[in-house]
Coordinates of C-alpha atoms in Angstrom, one line a residue:
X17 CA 90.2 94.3 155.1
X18 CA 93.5 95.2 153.2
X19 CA 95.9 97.6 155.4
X20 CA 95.9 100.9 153.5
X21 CA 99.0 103.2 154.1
X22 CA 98.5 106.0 155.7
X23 CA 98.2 109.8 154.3
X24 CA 101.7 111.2 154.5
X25 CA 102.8 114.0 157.0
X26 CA 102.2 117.5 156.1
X27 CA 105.6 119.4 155.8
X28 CA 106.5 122.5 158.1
X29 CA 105.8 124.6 155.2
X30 CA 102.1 123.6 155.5
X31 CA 102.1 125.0 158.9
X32 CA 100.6 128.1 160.1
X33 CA 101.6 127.9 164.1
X34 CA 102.0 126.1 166.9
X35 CA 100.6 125.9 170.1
X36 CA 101.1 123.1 173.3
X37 CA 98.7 121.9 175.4
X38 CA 97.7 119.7 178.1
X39 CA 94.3 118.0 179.1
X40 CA 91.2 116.1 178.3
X41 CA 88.1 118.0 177.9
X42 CA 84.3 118.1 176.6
X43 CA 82.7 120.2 174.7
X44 CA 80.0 121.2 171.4
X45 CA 81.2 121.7 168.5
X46 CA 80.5 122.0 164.9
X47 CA 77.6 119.2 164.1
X48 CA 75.8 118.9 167.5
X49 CA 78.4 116.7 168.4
X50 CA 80.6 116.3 171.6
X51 CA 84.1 114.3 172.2
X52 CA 86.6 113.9 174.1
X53 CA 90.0 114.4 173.1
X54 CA 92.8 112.5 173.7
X55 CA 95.9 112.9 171.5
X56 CA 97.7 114.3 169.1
X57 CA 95.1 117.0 166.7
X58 CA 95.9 119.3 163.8
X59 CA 94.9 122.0 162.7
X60 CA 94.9 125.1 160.1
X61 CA 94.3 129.0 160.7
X62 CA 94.8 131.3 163.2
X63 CA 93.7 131.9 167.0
X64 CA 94.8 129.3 169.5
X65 CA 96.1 125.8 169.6
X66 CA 93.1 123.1 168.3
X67 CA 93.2 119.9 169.4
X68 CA 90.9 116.5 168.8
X69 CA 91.3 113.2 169.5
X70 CA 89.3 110.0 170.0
X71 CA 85.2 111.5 170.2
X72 CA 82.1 110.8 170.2
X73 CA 79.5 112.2 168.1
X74 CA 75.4 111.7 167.7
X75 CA 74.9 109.2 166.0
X76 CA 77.5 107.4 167.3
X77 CA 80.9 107.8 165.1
X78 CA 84.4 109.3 165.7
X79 CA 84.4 113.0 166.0
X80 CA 86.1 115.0 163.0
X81 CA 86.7 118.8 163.6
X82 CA 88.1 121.7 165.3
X83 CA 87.8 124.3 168.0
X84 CA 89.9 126.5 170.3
X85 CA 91.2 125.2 173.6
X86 CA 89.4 126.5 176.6
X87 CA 92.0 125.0 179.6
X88 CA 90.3 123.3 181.7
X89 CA 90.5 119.2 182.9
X90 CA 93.8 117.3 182.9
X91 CA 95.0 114.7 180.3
X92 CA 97.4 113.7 177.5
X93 CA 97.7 115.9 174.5
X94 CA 99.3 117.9 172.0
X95 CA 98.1 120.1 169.6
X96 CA 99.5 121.7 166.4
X97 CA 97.5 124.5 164.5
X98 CA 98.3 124.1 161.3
X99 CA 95.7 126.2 158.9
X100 CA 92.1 126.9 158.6
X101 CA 89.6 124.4 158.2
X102 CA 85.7 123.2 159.9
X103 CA 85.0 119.9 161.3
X104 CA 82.0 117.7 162.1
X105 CA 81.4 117.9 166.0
X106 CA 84.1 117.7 167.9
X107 CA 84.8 119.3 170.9
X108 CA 86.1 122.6 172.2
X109 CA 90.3 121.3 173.2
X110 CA 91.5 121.3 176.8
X111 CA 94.3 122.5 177.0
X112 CA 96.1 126.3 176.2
X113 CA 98.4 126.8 173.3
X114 CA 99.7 129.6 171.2
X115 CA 100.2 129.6 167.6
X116 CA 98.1 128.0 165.1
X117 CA 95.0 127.8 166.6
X118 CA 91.6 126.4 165.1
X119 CA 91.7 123.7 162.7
X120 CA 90.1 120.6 161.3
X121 CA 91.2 117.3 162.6
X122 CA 91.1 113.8 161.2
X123 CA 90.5 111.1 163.8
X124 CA 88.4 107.8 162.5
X125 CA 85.5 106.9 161.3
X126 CA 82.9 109.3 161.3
X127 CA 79.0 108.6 161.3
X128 CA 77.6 112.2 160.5
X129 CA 77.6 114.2 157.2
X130 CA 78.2 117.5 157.3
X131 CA 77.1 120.4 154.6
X132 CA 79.3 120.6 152.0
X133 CA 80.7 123.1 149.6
X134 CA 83.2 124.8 152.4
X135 CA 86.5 124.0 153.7
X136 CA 89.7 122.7 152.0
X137 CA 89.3 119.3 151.1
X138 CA 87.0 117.8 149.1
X139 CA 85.3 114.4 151.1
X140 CA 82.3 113.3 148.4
X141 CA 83.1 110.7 146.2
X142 CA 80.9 109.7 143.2
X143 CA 81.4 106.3 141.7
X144 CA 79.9 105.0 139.1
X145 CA 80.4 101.9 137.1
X146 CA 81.8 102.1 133.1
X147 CA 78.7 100.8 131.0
X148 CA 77.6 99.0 133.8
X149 CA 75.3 96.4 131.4
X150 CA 77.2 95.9 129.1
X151 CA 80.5 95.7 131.1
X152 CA 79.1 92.2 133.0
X153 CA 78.0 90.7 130.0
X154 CA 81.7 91.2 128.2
X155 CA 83.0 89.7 132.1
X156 CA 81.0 86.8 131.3
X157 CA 81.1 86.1 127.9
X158 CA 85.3 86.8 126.7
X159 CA 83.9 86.5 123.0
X160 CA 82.4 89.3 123.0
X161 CA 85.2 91.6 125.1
X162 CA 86.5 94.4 122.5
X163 CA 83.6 94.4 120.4
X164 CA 80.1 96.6 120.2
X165 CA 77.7 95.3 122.7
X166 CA 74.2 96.7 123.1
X167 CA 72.3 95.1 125.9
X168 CA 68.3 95.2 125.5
X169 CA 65.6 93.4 122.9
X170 CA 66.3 93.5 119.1
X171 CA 63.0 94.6 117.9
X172 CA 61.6 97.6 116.3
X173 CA 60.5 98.9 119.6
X174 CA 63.2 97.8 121.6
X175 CA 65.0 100.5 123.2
X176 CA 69.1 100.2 124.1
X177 CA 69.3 99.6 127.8
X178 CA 73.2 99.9 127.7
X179 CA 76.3 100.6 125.1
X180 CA 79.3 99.3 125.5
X181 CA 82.2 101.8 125.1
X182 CA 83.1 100.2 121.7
X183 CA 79.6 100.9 120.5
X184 CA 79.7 104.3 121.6
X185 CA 82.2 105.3 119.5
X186 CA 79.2 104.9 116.7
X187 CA 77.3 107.6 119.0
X188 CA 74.9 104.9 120.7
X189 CA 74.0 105.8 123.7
X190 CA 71.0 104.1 126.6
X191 CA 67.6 104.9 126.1
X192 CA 67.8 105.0 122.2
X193 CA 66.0 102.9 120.2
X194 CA 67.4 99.8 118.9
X195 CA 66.8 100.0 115.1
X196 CA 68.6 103.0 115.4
X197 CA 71.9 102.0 117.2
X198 CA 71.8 99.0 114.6
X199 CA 71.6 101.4 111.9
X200 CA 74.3 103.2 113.4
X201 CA 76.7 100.0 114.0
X202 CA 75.2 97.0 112.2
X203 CA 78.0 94.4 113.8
X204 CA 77.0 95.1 117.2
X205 CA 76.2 92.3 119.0
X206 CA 72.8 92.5 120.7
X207 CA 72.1 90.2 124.3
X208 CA 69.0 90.2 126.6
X209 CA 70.0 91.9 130.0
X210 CA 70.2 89.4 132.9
X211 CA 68.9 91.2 135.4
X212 CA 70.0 88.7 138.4
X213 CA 73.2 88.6 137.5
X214 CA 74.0 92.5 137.6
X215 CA 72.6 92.5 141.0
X216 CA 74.9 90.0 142.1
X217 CA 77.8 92.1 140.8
X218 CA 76.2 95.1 142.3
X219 CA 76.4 93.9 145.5
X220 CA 80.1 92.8 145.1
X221 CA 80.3 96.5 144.1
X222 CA 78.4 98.0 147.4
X223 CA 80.4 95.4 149.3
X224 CA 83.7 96.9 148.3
X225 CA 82.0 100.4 148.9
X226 CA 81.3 99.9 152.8
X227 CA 84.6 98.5 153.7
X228 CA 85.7 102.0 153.2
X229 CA 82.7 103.9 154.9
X230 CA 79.4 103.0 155.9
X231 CA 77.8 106.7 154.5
X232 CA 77.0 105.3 150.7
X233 CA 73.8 106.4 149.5
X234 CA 72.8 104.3 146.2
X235 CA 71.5 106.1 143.2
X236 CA 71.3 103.2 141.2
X237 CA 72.1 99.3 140.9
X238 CA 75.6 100.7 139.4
X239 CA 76.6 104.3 141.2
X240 CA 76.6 105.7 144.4
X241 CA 77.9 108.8 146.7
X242 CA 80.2 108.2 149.4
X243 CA 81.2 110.2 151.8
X244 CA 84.7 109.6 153.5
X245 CA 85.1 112.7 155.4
X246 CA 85.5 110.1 158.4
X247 CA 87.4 107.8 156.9
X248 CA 90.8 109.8 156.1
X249 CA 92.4 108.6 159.8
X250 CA 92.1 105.5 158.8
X251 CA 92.3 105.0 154.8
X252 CA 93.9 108.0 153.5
X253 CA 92.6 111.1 151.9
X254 CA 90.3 111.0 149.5
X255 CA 92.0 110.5 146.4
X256 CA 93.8 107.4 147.8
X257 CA 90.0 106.5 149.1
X258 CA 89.0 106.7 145.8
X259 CA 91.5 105.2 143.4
X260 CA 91.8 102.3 146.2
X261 CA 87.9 101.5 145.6
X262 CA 88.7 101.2 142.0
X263 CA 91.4 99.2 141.9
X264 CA 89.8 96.6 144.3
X265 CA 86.7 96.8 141.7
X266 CA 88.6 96.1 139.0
X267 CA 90.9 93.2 140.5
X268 CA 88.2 91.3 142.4
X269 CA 85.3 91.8 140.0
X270 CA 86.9 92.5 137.0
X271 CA 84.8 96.1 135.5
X272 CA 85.9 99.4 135.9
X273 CA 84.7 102.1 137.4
X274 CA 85.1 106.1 137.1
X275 CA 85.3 108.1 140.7
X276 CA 84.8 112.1 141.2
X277 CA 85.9 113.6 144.3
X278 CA 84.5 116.7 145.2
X279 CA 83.4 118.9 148.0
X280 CA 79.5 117.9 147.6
X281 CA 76.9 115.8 145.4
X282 CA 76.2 117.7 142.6
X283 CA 80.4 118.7 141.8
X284 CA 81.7 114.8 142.5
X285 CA 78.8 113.3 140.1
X286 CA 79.5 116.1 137.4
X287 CA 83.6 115.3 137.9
X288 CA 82.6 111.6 137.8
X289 CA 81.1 112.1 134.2
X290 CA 83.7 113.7 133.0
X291 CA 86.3 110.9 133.8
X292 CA 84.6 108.3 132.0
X293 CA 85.7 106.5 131.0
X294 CA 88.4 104.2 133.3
X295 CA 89.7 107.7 135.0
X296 CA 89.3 109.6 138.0
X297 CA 88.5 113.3 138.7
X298 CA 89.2 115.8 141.5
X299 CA 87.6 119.1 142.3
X300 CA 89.3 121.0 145.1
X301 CA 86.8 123.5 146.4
X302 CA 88.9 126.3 145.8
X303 CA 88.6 125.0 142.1
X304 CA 84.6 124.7 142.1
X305 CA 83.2 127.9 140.4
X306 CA 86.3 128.2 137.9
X307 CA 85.4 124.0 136.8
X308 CA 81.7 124.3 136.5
X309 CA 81.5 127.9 134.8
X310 CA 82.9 126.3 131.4
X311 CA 80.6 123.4 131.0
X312 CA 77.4 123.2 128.8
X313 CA 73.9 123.6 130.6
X314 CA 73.0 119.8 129.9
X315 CA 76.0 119.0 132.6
X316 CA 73.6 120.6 135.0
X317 CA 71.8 118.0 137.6
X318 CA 68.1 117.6 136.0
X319 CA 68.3 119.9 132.9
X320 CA 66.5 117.9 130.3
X321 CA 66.4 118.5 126.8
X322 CA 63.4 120.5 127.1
X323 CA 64.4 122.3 129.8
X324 CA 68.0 122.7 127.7
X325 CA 66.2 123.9 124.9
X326 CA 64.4 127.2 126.7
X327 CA 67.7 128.0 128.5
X328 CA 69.3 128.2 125.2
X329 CA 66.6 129.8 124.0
X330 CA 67.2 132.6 126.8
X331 CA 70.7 132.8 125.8
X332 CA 71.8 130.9 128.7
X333 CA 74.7 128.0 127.2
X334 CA 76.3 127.2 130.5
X335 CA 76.6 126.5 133.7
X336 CA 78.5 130.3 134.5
X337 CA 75.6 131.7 132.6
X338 CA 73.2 130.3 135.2
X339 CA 75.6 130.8 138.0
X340 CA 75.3 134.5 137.0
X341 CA 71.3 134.6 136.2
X342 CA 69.3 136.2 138.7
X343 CA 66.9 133.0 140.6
X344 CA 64.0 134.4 140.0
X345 CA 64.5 135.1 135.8
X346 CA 65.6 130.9 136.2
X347 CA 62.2 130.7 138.0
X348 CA 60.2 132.1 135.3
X349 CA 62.2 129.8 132.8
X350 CA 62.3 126.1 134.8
X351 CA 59.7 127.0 137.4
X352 CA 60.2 125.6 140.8
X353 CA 63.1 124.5 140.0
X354 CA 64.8 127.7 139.0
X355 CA 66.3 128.2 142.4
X356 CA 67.9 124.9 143.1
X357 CA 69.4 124.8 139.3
X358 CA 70.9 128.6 140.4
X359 CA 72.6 127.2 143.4
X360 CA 74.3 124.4 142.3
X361 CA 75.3 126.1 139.3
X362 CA 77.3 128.3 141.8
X363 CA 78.4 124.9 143.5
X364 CA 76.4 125.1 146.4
X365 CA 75.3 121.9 147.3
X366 CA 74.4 121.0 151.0
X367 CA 72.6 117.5 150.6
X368 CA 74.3 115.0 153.1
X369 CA 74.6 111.5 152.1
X370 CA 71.4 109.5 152.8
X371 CA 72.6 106.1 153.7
X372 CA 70.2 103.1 152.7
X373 CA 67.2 105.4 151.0
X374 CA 64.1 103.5 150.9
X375 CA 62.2 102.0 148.2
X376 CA 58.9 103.5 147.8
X377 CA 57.2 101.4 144.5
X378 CA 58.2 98.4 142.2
X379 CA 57.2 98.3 138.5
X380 CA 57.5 96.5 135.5
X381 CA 56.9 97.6 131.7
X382 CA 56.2 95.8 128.7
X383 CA 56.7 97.4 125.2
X384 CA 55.0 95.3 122.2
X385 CA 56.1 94.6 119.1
X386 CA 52.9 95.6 117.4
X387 CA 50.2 97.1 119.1
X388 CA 47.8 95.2 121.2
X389 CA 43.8 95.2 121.0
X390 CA 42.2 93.0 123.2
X391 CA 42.2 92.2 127.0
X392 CA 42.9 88.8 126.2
X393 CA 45.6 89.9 124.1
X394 CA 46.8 92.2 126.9
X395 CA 46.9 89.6 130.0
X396 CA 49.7 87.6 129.4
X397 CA 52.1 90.6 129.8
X398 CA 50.8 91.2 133.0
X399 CA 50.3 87.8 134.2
X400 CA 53.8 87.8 133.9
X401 CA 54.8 91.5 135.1
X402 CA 53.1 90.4 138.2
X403 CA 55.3 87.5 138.4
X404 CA 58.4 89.9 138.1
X405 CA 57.3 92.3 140.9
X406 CA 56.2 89.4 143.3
X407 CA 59.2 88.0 142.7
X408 CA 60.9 91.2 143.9
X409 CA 59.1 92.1 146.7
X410 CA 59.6 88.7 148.2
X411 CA 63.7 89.0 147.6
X412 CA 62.7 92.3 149.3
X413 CA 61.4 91.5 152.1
X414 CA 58.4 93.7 151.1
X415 CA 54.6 93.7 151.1
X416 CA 52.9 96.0 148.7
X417 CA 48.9 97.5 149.7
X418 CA 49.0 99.4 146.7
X419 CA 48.6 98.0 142.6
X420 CA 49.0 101.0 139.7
X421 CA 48.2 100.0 135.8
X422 CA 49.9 101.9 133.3
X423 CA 48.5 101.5 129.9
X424 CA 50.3 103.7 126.8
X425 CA 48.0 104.0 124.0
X426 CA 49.4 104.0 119.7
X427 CA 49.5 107.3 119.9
X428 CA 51.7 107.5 123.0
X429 CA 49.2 109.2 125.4
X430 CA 48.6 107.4 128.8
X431 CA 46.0 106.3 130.8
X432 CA 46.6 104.9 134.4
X433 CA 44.3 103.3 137.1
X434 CA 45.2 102.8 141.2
X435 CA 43.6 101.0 143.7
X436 CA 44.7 99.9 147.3
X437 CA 43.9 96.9 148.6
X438 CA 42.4 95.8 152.3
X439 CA 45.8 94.3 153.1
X440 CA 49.1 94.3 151.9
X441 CA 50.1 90.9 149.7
X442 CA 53.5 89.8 148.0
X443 CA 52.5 87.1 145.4
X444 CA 52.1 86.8 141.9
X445 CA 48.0 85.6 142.1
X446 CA 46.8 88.8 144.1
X447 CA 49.0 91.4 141.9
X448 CA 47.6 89.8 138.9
X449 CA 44.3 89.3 140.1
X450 CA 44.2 92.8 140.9
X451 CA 45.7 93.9 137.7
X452 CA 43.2 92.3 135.6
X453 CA 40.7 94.6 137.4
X454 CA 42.1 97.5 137.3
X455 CA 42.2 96.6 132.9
X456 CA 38.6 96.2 133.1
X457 CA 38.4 99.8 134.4
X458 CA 40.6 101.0 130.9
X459 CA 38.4 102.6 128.4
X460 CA 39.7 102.5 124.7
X461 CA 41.9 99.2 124.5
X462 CA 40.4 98.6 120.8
X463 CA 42.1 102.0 120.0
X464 CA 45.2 99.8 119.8
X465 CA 47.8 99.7 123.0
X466 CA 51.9 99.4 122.6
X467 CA 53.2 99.3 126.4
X468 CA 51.0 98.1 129.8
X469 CA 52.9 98.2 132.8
X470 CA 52.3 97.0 136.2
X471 CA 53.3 98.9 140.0
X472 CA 53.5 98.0 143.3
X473 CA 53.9 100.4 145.9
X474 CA 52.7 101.2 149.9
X475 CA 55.4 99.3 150.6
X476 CA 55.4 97.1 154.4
X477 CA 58.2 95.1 156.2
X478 CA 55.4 93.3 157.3
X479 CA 52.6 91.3 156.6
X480 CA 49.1 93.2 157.6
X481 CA 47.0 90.9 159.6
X482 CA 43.6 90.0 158.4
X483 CA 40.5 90.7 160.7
X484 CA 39.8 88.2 162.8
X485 CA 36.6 88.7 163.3
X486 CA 34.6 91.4 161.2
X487 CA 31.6 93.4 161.5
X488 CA 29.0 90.3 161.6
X489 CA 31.5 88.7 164.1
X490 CA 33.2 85.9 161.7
X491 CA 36.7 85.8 160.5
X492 CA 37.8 85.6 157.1
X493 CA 39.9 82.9 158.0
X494 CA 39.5 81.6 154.2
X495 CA 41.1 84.9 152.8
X496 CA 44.1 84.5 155.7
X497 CA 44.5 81.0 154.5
X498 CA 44.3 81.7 150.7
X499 CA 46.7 84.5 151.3
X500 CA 49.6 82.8 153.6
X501 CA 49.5 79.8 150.8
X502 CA 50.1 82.2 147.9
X503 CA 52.7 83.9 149.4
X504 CA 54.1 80.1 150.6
X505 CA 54.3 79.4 147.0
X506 CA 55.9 82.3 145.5
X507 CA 58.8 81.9 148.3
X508 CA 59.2 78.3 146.8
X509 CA 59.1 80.0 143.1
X510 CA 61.7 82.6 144.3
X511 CA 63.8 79.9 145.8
X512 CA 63.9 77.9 142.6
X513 CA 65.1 80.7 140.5
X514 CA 67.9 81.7 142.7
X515 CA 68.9 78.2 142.2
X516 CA 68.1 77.9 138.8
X517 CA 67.8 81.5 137.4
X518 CA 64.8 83.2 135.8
X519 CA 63.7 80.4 133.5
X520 CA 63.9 78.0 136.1
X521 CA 60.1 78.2 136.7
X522 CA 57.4 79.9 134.0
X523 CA 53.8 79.5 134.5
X524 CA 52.4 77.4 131.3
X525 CA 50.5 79.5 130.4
X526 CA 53.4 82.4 129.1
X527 CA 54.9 79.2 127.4
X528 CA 51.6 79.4 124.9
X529 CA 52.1 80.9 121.7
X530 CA 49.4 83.1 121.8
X531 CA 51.7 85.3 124.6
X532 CA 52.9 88.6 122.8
X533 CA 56.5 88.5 122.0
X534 CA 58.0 91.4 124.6
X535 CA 60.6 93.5 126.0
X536 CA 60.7 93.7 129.7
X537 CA 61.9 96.7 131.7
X538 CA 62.4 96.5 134.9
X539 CA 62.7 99.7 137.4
X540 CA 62.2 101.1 140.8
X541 CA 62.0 104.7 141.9
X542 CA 65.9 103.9 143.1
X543 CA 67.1 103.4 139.7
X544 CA 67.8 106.0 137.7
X545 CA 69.2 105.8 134.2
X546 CA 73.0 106.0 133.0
X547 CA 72.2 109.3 132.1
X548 CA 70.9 111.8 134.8
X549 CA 66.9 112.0 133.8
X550 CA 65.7 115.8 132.7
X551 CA 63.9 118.6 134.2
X552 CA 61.4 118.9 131.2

């Protein structure tokens, strides 16, 4: 880990008061926390001296905050109030002093979140990376570095999966469809996504994350939240945190990244948005209200274009218009919803970070070229969608008891059929087998179908056990057999792509002509888009 200099000393004109004392105590503080303190702490505010030092905190971590000294035990220490501030459960001090009194204090790594949207420092970093797609395809390929590259299928239902920067000056953006971004910038170059290799760089990217703090939540394979709140002792503050992250990104990866840093969620991903792209934003909370009240409503977390159309409609255009709204007129506008969009319009945002969130389903999507008729027609696709999500569940570590068919008729309406099965399987042969079923089940295929997508979800660690013996006292030893074979084979399958990549095994019978030509997305409910998704 590279030695980061530390944040430099506050000058005298920072501080508030000063008080001395002596001793090493326990106590609860802020965060259901306790610590002991041993050492120098500071401060901001007024009452008597605070002190922290070294602690110890549920959840095992450093402890981070403040309180006043209560005098009694015997130790080392010396405190200096220096302002106002809160802290993450530390300790009340040992120890007497005048002066300065309560304060926040920065002493290591902490393991805790706290709520956020109070205090004087902003400790929630957003990072995401610059056009993520399309950024690792111009690392690998230098030819196509400075020119327009759209990652995704060029067909006339291909969609654009990402834009570089060069082909968003032409006003392409993810999610649009690919005639269109051509017809908008015909010399852009088009290349399939390679989805292996962006989760190789993603992890490079998380890597680089956790040497910093181990409190990074993931939102997608290419931005997450960090929070560093227990991390300044050691690193910095959190504009050295966060321009440090970058640099590193950039030097041993080679893509950039864009960082807000923010007193909460909601403020660091809007301030990370706005310094795409290659820059860095800061919101101190003092500056919270006065930087949201300006921006349009579609800056607001889950306002869609739906949802952005009846707020206009309502004479609501931005985010101080809904900070101002009564909650219950935003109610009767976004529903549920109204409430939530209300508070964080006024900045209040008190999700923690949610280190390591867990996946809950798997999917894969197929979008023809022309529309589909026939089962036969139809199974290929999810021959090899099944193929896909095996092939992820075993990288996983995951067992699915749970198979969803998604079938999207020519006139875009939907139809989709679920079923869970006895035991919980991870190979290609039991999704598919399933799968087929479930089409059986699908009324209406002549009516002409243009995407079929396949899920996994009900997702296990572990392997369920078959019965050994069942209700007329024999075993299905033949279906624990059949099973543990299947899933023997697709580790060998997932083995030789690793080694090969994804061509480096195809069943034979996608390699027959008669197999749709296809656009394959691939998603699970952790990814989200480039663009925040909308509340319509």
């Amino acid at each position: 880990m590279k030695t980061v200099p530390p944040a430099p000393p506050r000058t005298r004109a920072q501080m508030g008061g000063v008080g001395v004392g002596i001793g090493i105590g326990i106590g609860i503080g802020h965060g259901n926390g306790h610590g002991r303190g041993i050492g120098h702490g500071r401060g901001r505010g007024r009452g008597r001296g605070c002190g922290c030092g070294i602690g110890h905190e549920i959840g095992d971590g450093i402890g981070i905050g403040h309180g006043r000294g209560i005098g009694c035990g015997r130790g080392i220490g010396r405190e200096i109030g220096i302002g106002d501030g809160r802290g993450i459960g530390d300790g009340r001090g040992i120890g007497r002093g005048s002066g300065g009194g309560r304060g926040a204090c920065r002493c290591g790594m902490q393991r805790r979140s706290a709520v956020r949207g109070s205090g004087t420092a902003p400790a929630m970093l957003h990072i995401d990376m610059d056009a993520f797609f399309a950024s690792v395809e111009q690392l690998d390929d230098p030819a196509l570095r400075g020119r327009p590259v759209l990652v995704g299928t060029r067909s006339v239902r291909g969609v654009v999966a990402a834009a570089s920067y060069e082909a968003r000056r032409f006003g392409i953006r993810s999610a649009m469809p690919m005639v269109e971004a051509l017809r908008r910038c015909p010399r852009a170059e088009v290349v399939p996504p390679h989805r292996e290799r962006y989760v190789e760089v993603s992890r490079a990217v998380f890597a680089i994350f956790e040497r910093y703090t181990p409190e990074v939540e993931a939102l997608s394979i290419d931005e997450a939240f960090l929070d560093v709140a227990g991390s300044r002792a050691l690193f910095g503050d959190e504009v050295r945190i966060a321009s440090r992250i970058r640099a590193e990104i950039r030097a041993e990866i080679g893509i950039v990244a864009s960082a807000g840093v923010a007193p909460n969620k909601f403020v660091a991903k809007v301030a990370s948005a706005l310094a795409k792209p290659d820059g860095l934003k800061v919101v101190a909370a003092s500056e919270v209200v006065d930087f949201l009240a300006p921006l349009p409503v579609g800056r607001m977390w889950g306002v869609g274009p739906k949802a952005q159309a009846r707020l206009h409609a309502a004479g609501l255009r931005t985010i101080g218009d809904l900070a101002r709204a009564s909650p219950e007129w935003l109610a009767s506008l976004l529903g549920s919803a109204g409430p939530r969009v209300h508070a964080l319009a006024q900045g209040l945002d008190a999700r923690p970070v949610q280190a390591r969130p867990h996946t809950k389903s798997l999917s894969a999507e197929n979008t023809f070229e022309r529309d589909l008729y026939t089962l036969e027609a139809l199974e290929p696709a999810l021959l090899e969608q099944a193929g896909t999500v095996a092939a992820r569940l075993v990288d996983a570590g995951l067992w699915a008891d749970t198979v969803t068919l998604k079938v999207k008729y020519r006139d875009h309406s939907l139809c989709t059929r679920q079923h869970t099965l006895r035991e919980p399987v991870a190979d290609t042969d039991s999704l598919y087998e399933q799968a087929r079923a479930l089409l059986a089940r699908v009324p209406g295929i002549e009516r002409g179908v243009r995407l079929v997508g396949l899920g996994a979800s009900g997702l296990h660690e572990t392997p369920g056990q078959l019965e050994l013996f069942g209700d007329d006292g024999h075993g299905d030893f033949e279906g624990r057999e059949r099973r543990e074979r299947r899933e023997r084979l697709e580790r060998a399958r997932s083995s030789v792509r690793r080694r090969f990549g994804e061509d480096g095994i195809t069943r034979a019978r996608l390699l027959e002509p008669a197999a749709p030509a296809r656009e394959v997305l691939l998603h699970s409910t952790r990814k989200r888009p480039e663009d925040e998704p909308g509340l319509d």
